[in-house]
Amino acid sequence: MTTTDPGHLPGPITDRPRPARIALVDVARGVALVAMFIYHFAWDLSFFRLITTDIVAHQGWKWFAHGIAGSFLALVGVSLVLASRDGLDRAGFLSRLAFVAGGAALVTAGTYAFMPDAYVFFGILHHIAVASVLALPFLVLPLLAVAGAAITAFTLPALLRHPLLDSDLLLWLGLSDRPINSGDFVPLFPWFGCVLAGVVLARLVLARGGEARLAAVPTEAPPARLLGWMGRHSLPIYLIHQPVFIGLLSAVVWLFPAAVQPRPAAFDPQVRPFIAACVQSCTANGQDRDLCQDACDCTVDGLKRDRLWSQALGGQMSTAERNRVAEIARVCLRGE
């Protein structure tokens, strides 16, 4: 059996040392970390109201965040293949898994203390821990089966819906229609598809003798060396960077309170789930997402203006009030 066979691991799971790292993969992980710093710093500026943009609701920032998460998860798949090309180091794998799972637990505890209404119960680290285990069989399955599983993972949220999946215990699967209010939510589906895509990519590269070419890519320039170092220490950097950002911005808010911007209505923790549900209902009827976002924002303003907001949240409205809410929504959707 050769090391370039795409359908099998080169050997059994062992306790042997890991094969040599490929510096380019560490550099790619470092680039993803830098992008994550940019997004999280912008998120923190928004949270502390040092900027008026609501990063969570802004479509461009959403796509940026999705690209970062997808990059990290694809690199998880790539790294699993590379780490197992001479036989999976069982002790190293379990040690790394415990480290990631412990980091995920710290993120949940820290965010619950900091923002209990939107704490992280299944974020990127939670996903990496679960996906690292689920991906192991795909290191040995035929490549076409792995590619098919990746496509299934990407499409499953659009194909599978059932009221049972709305249970709190199953929200991490990503198959619920319920609006999720969390600082970082990376459910199993469709995101596991990114991990499997990384597995497919790495196995294809190894099958075509690409390991030597990857290892030969120069990474000795100072920026690349810095990015590579960051990539090799990505987990501690991930755990440390947000407390540092939050500490710095807390000091800015304390020293310069005049810099704090008025909070738009969409920042209200009660408003975000309402708008998310409103946009989902609107787009399900075939409307453009941006139009729906504007209409739902407008509807919230109209409900508050007409003092119907609390009734709308509680679902306790008279027939006349329901008719008025429907009229506000229609006017907003027409853009009047």
mmCIF file of N, CA and C in Angstrom, residues 89 103 152 184 312:
data_model
loop_
_atom_site.group_PDB
_atom_site.id
_atom_site.type_symbol
_atom_site.label_atom_id
_atom_site.label_comp_id
_atom_site.label_asym_id
_atom_site.label_seq_id
_atom_site.Cartn_x
_atom_site.Cartn_y
_atom_site.Cartn_z
ATOM 1 N N ASP A 89 -1.728 9.149 14.561
ATOM 2 C CA ASP A 89 -1.141 9.143 15.905
ATOM 3 C C ASP A 89 -2.281 9.249 16.913
ATOM 4 N N GLY A 103 -11.246 23.907 25.202
ATOM 5 C CA GLY A 103 -11.373 25.288 24.743
ATOM 6 C C GLY A 103 -12.813 25.648 24.443
ATOM 7 N N THR A 152 -24.086 16.055 0.562
ATOM 8 C CA THR A 152 -25.252 15.801 1.418
ATOM 9 C C THR A 152 -25.258 16.735 2.620
ATOM 10 N N ASP A 184 -21.824 33.007 18.347
ATOM 11 C CA ASP A 184 -21.113 32.218 17.338
ATOM 12 C C ASP A 184 -21.825 30.876 17.231
ATOM 13 N N ALA A 312 -46.980 42.304 20.343
ATOM 14 C CA ALA A 312 -46.497 41.428 19.264
ATOM 15 C C ALA A 312 -45.552 40.363 19.808
#
